[in-house]
XYZ file of C-alpha atoms in Angstrom:
310
model
C 81.141 -44.032 -26.569
C 78.182 -46.373 -26.940
C 75.885 -46.535 -23.983
C 76.316 -49.745 -21.996
C 74.599 -50.862 -18.798
C 77.791 -50.119 -16.879
C 78.037 -46.603 -18.328
C 74.392 -45.971 -17.469
C 74.891 -47.411 -13.984
C 77.847 -45.094 -13.380
C 75.765 -42.097 -14.430
C 72.789 -43.149 -12.306
C 75.043 -43.501 -9.254
C 76.290 -39.948 -9.783
C 72.711 -38.614 -9.837
C 71.814 -40.653 -6.741
C 74.879 -39.337 -4.920
C 74.204 -35.672 -5.716
C 70.394 -35.913 -5.666
C 70.618 -33.568 -8.639
C 70.880 -34.033 -12.405
C 72.621 -30.676 -12.809
C 75.329 -31.413 -10.239
C 75.877 -34.946 -11.547
C 76.049 -33.678 -15.129
C 78.716 -31.139 -14.141
C 80.759 -33.910 -12.510
C 80.455 -36.231 -15.505
C 80.936 -33.571 -18.158
C 77.622 -34.204 -19.949
C 74.413 -32.232 -20.327
C 71.643 -32.643 -17.774
C 69.191 -33.604 -20.532
C 71.518 -36.320 -21.853
C 72.012 -37.616 -18.342
C 68.257 -37.718 -17.714
C 67.782 -39.648 -20.967
C 70.450 -42.168 -19.953
C 68.826 -42.816 -16.599
C 65.428 -43.188 -18.286
C 66.912 -45.817 -20.601
C 68.364 -47.694 -17.638
C 64.998 -47.605 -15.845
C 63.254 -48.921 -18.964
C 65.845 -51.680 -19.315
C 65.362 -52.741 -15.676
C 61.596 -52.237 -15.683
C 61.552 -50.253 -12.413
C 61.834 -46.550 -11.525
C 65.149 -45.733 -9.859
C 64.546 -42.044 -9.194
C 61.516 -40.020 -8.178
C 61.665 -36.664 -9.972
C 59.872 -33.407 -9.291
C 60.569 -29.931 -10.611
C 62.500 -29.163 -7.420
C 64.066 -32.390 -6.222
C 65.365 -35.831 -7.067
C 64.886 -38.745 -4.655
C 66.052 -42.337 -4.857
C 63.307 -44.984 -4.929
C 63.452 -48.250 -2.985
C 64.704 -50.065 -6.104
C 67.243 -47.311 -6.713
C 68.474 -47.541 -3.141
C 69.019 -51.293 -3.469
C 70.985 -50.700 -6.650
C 73.132 -48.051 -4.938
C 73.843 -50.335 -1.992
C 74.665 -53.404 -4.087
C 76.460 -51.841 -7.056
C 77.902 -48.599 -5.673
C 80.912 -50.079 -3.822
C 81.836 -52.288 -6.787
C 81.687 -49.429 -9.290
C 83.762 -47.205 -7.001
C 86.318 -49.982 -6.611
C 86.488 -50.518 -10.387
C 87.000 -46.798 -11.038
C 89.687 -46.718 -8.382
C 91.426 -49.691 -9.984
C 91.469 -47.914 -13.351
C 93.038 -44.866 -11.737
C 95.567 -47.016 -9.868
C 96.639 -48.637 -13.129
C 97.876 -45.293 -14.446
C 99.681 -44.231 -11.265
C 103.226 -44.907 -10.126
C 103.726 -48.167 -8.205
C 103.289 -47.646 -4.476
C 101.312 -44.393 -4.867
C 97.945 -44.358 -3.157
C 95.215 -42.966 -5.405
C 91.443 -42.827 -5.388
C 88.748 -40.629 -3.906
C 87.344 -40.345 -0.416
C 83.965 -38.730 0.249
C 83.150 -37.939 3.893
C 80.199 -36.327 5.660
C 80.913 -34.527 8.914
C 79.283 -31.919 11.171
C 80.713 -28.488 11.878
C 81.589 -29.626 15.411
C 84.126 -32.028 13.888
C 86.056 -29.330 12.015
C 88.524 -28.472 14.819
C 89.280 -32.177 15.234
C 89.519 -33.114 11.562
C 90.422 -30.295 9.211
C 93.339 -28.645 10.959
C 95.146 -31.600 12.541
C 94.237 -34.322 10.073
C 93.371 -33.307 6.522
C 96.478 -31.236 5.781
C 98.866 -33.948 6.950
C 96.880 -36.653 5.136
C 97.058 -34.691 1.890
C 100.799 -34.230 2.350
C 101.254 -37.969 2.807
C 98.826 -39.023 0.049
C 98.638 -36.159 -2.483
C 96.957 -38.301 -5.160
C 93.869 -39.068 -3.044
C 90.949 -36.767 -3.830
C 88.999 -35.624 -0.749
C 85.367 -34.535 -0.881
C 84.347 -33.218 2.545
C 80.657 -32.369 2.959
C 80.035 -30.327 6.129
C 76.389 -30.420 7.169
C 74.353 -30.593 10.341
C 71.848 -33.192 9.159
C 72.477 -36.913 9.527
C 73.223 -38.221 6.050
C 72.463 -41.705 4.728
C 76.027 -42.508 3.735
C 75.100 -45.539 1.629
C 72.287 -43.978 -0.397
C 74.164 -40.696 -0.836
C 77.434 -42.221 -1.957
C 79.683 -41.391 1.000
C 82.601 -43.643 1.837
C 82.295 -42.828 5.536
C 80.989 -40.300 8.018
C 82.155 -38.639 11.210
C 79.629 -38.131 13.995
C 79.055 -38.243 17.732
C 78.218 -41.731 18.956
C 74.531 -40.961 19.527
C 74.096 -39.987 15.860
C 75.746 -43.025 14.284
C 73.686 -44.921 11.752
C 72.667 -48.437 12.656
C 74.610 -51.488 11.455
C 77.798 -49.504 10.975
C 81.393 -50.198 11.913
C 82.458 -47.325 14.184
C 85.992 -46.375 15.199
C 86.728 -43.610 17.676
C 89.019 -40.935 16.185
C 88.814 -38.234 18.875
C 88.811 -38.485 22.669
C 85.961 -37.483 24.958
C 85.134 -33.796 25.251
C 82.590 -31.541 26.935
C 79.669 -29.374 25.917
C 79.453 -26.257 28.065
C 77.133 -23.289 28.553
C 78.753 -19.895 27.917
C 77.712 -16.256 28.098
C 79.296 -12.843 27.695
C 80.199 -10.915 30.873
C 77.762 -8.128 29.857
C 74.868 -10.583 29.541
C 75.616 -12.188 32.902
C 75.857 -8.793 34.584
C 72.468 -7.748 33.183
C 70.564 -11.012 33.703
C 72.467 -12.807 36.445
C 74.463 -16.034 36.367
C 72.524 -19.333 36.484
C 73.357 -21.361 39.583
C 71.255 -24.484 38.970
C 70.345 -26.183 35.662
C 66.665 -25.172 36.002
C 67.749 -21.505 36.084
C 68.446 -21.770 32.340
C 64.700 -21.913 31.721
C 64.522 -18.251 32.778
C 67.267 -17.124 30.372
C 67.516 -16.303 26.676
C 69.197 -19.432 25.302
C 70.160 -19.914 21.659
C 68.330 -23.027 20.490
C 69.372 -25.586 17.895
C 66.910 -26.960 15.348
C 67.611 -30.466 14.061
C 68.156 -30.515 10.305
C 66.683 -34.031 10.189
C 63.540 -33.691 12.324
C 63.027 -29.941 12.627
C 62.672 -30.316 16.394
C 64.347 -28.001 18.897
C 67.006 -29.933 20.780
C 67.224 -29.717 24.568
C 70.411 -28.932 26.462
C 71.917 -31.899 28.295
C 73.668 -31.295 31.605
C 75.016 -33.738 34.154
C 76.598 -33.934 37.569
C 77.692 -37.256 38.980
C 75.015 -39.818 38.191
C 72.280 -37.222 37.733
C 71.349 -35.755 34.348
C 69.127 -32.911 33.149
C 67.512 -32.523 29.717
C 66.304 -28.936 29.608
C 63.835 -27.607 26.988
C 65.489 -24.180 26.876
C 64.038 -21.413 24.719
C 65.265 -18.129 23.327
C 64.822 -15.544 20.609
C 67.311 -17.094 18.158
C 67.073 -20.590 16.646
C 69.494 -22.067 14.121
C 70.754 -25.394 12.763
C 74.398 -24.279 12.869
C 76.010 -23.823 16.256
C 78.672 -21.541 14.778
C 76.017 -18.833 14.525
C 75.785 -18.734 18.301
C 79.329 -17.604 18.975
C 79.065 -14.070 17.598
C 75.653 -13.602 19.181
C 76.863 -14.864 22.543
C 79.916 -12.582 22.435
C 77.585 -9.683 21.649
C 75.773 -10.365 24.927
C 72.489 -11.476 23.394
C 72.104 -14.757 25.252
C 73.588 -18.030 26.434
C 75.020 -20.685 24.117
C 75.592 -24.437 24.459
C 78.798 -25.264 22.618
C 81.665 -27.659 22.253
C 84.318 -26.508 24.721
C 87.124 -26.518 22.148
C 85.100 -24.144 19.936
C 85.375 -21.318 22.458
C 88.886 -21.748 23.843
C 90.037 -18.441 22.332
C 86.977 -16.541 23.615
C 87.333 -18.015 27.103
C 91.009 -17.093 27.202
C 90.273 -13.560 26.003
C 87.437 -13.168 28.494
C 84.763 -12.363 25.906
C 82.861 -15.450 27.062
C 82.612 -17.136 30.458
C 81.674 -20.675 31.433
C 78.289 -21.050 33.105
C 77.306 -24.021 35.275
C 80.700 -25.598 34.575
C 80.219 -28.297 37.206
C 77.206 -29.492 35.179
C 79.044 -29.717 31.833
C 78.053 -32.820 29.877
C 80.787 -35.128 28.614
C 80.431 -37.098 25.374
C 82.510 -40.134 24.316
C 84.146 -38.382 21.354
C 83.910 -38.492 17.580
C 83.663 -41.680 15.564
C 84.436 -42.452 11.945
C 81.844 -44.924 10.686
C 81.244 -46.872 7.489
C 79.077 -49.777 6.256
C 80.255 -53.080 7.660
C 79.183 -55.038 4.595
C 81.121 -52.828 2.166
C 84.720 -53.472 1.217
C 86.910 -50.767 2.719
C 88.778 -48.915 -0.029
C 92.550 -48.383 0.229
C 91.960 -44.618 0.545
C 89.533 -45.052 3.468
C 91.831 -47.579 5.129
C 94.743 -45.126 4.840
C 92.624 -42.254 6.206
C 91.532 -44.331 9.180
C 95.094 -45.379 9.969
C 96.293 -41.792 9.616
C 93.545 -40.589 11.969
C 94.626 -43.133 14.553
C 98.230 -41.924 14.337
C 97.556 -38.184 14.311
C 94.602 -37.831 16.647
C 95.813 -40.506 19.097
C 92.444 -41.305 20.716
C 92.086 -43.845 23.517
C 92.540 -47.336 22.037
C 89.193 -48.907 21.201
C 88.576 -51.679 18.657
C 86.046 -51.295 15.838
C 82.540 -52.282 16.919
C 79.389 -52.986 14.941
C 76.483 -50.694 15.755
C 73.167 -52.471 16.342
C 71.054 -49.340 16.287
C 69.332 -47.368 19.020
């Protein structure tokens, strides 16, 4: 097939989405060298660099980002239309690429994804689980799922899970050896598993609340990670205290391998939100996923709202 601007644009978008020539080449079924040559030709045709390349990474330039934002939705819609043309009438097809944190897995994967796939088996799902906050436009995601405080600015956000709590937990053996904290400030004297932000590299404090009063505690400990799932085994082993989503430890609490600590100070968060660019046309697959989430997860009714940033 002769190279056309649209072919080259499609290949560039794949590289921008993966931030990797090798991964994009595998998706497209071409060699990485051929793909690199195609993108070079497109850059020469446009007269601007679209990608910044090093031996270890690929980044999208400002011009490349504008091209992704302006052309990406249209190309995705065109590819979806081609796929729809070959499907049976009334069958929903297409692809849906979502970014979500590990904390969303209990809310999304088990109750939602299986039933969505059963209802719409022709829709391809690409679920990227990562702690960092992704740029869903530049990285080619259709939508993301995050806590409200981590939503990107200028996004349409729809709640898909009700409010829940973050709690402090510890193993009975640890509490017997080191004592049980009574006040929030007591945590500063304990070995607390700390979380390192994948975006900033900073250690995140633990937020507690009671009534109208809040505490933001700079806890410290001997183990730091960017994945809260690591904490559970360590906490059960009696090595320290963990700050976790309450639903993540229901089984451990029931079995008695972990106990709640400072429960009256547990912080409540508004829930999980599915968000997507307001200026982009919502694809049929994303619209169906959003409607399915509303039906299955039955959150409190809230209308979509445009984020204005923090």
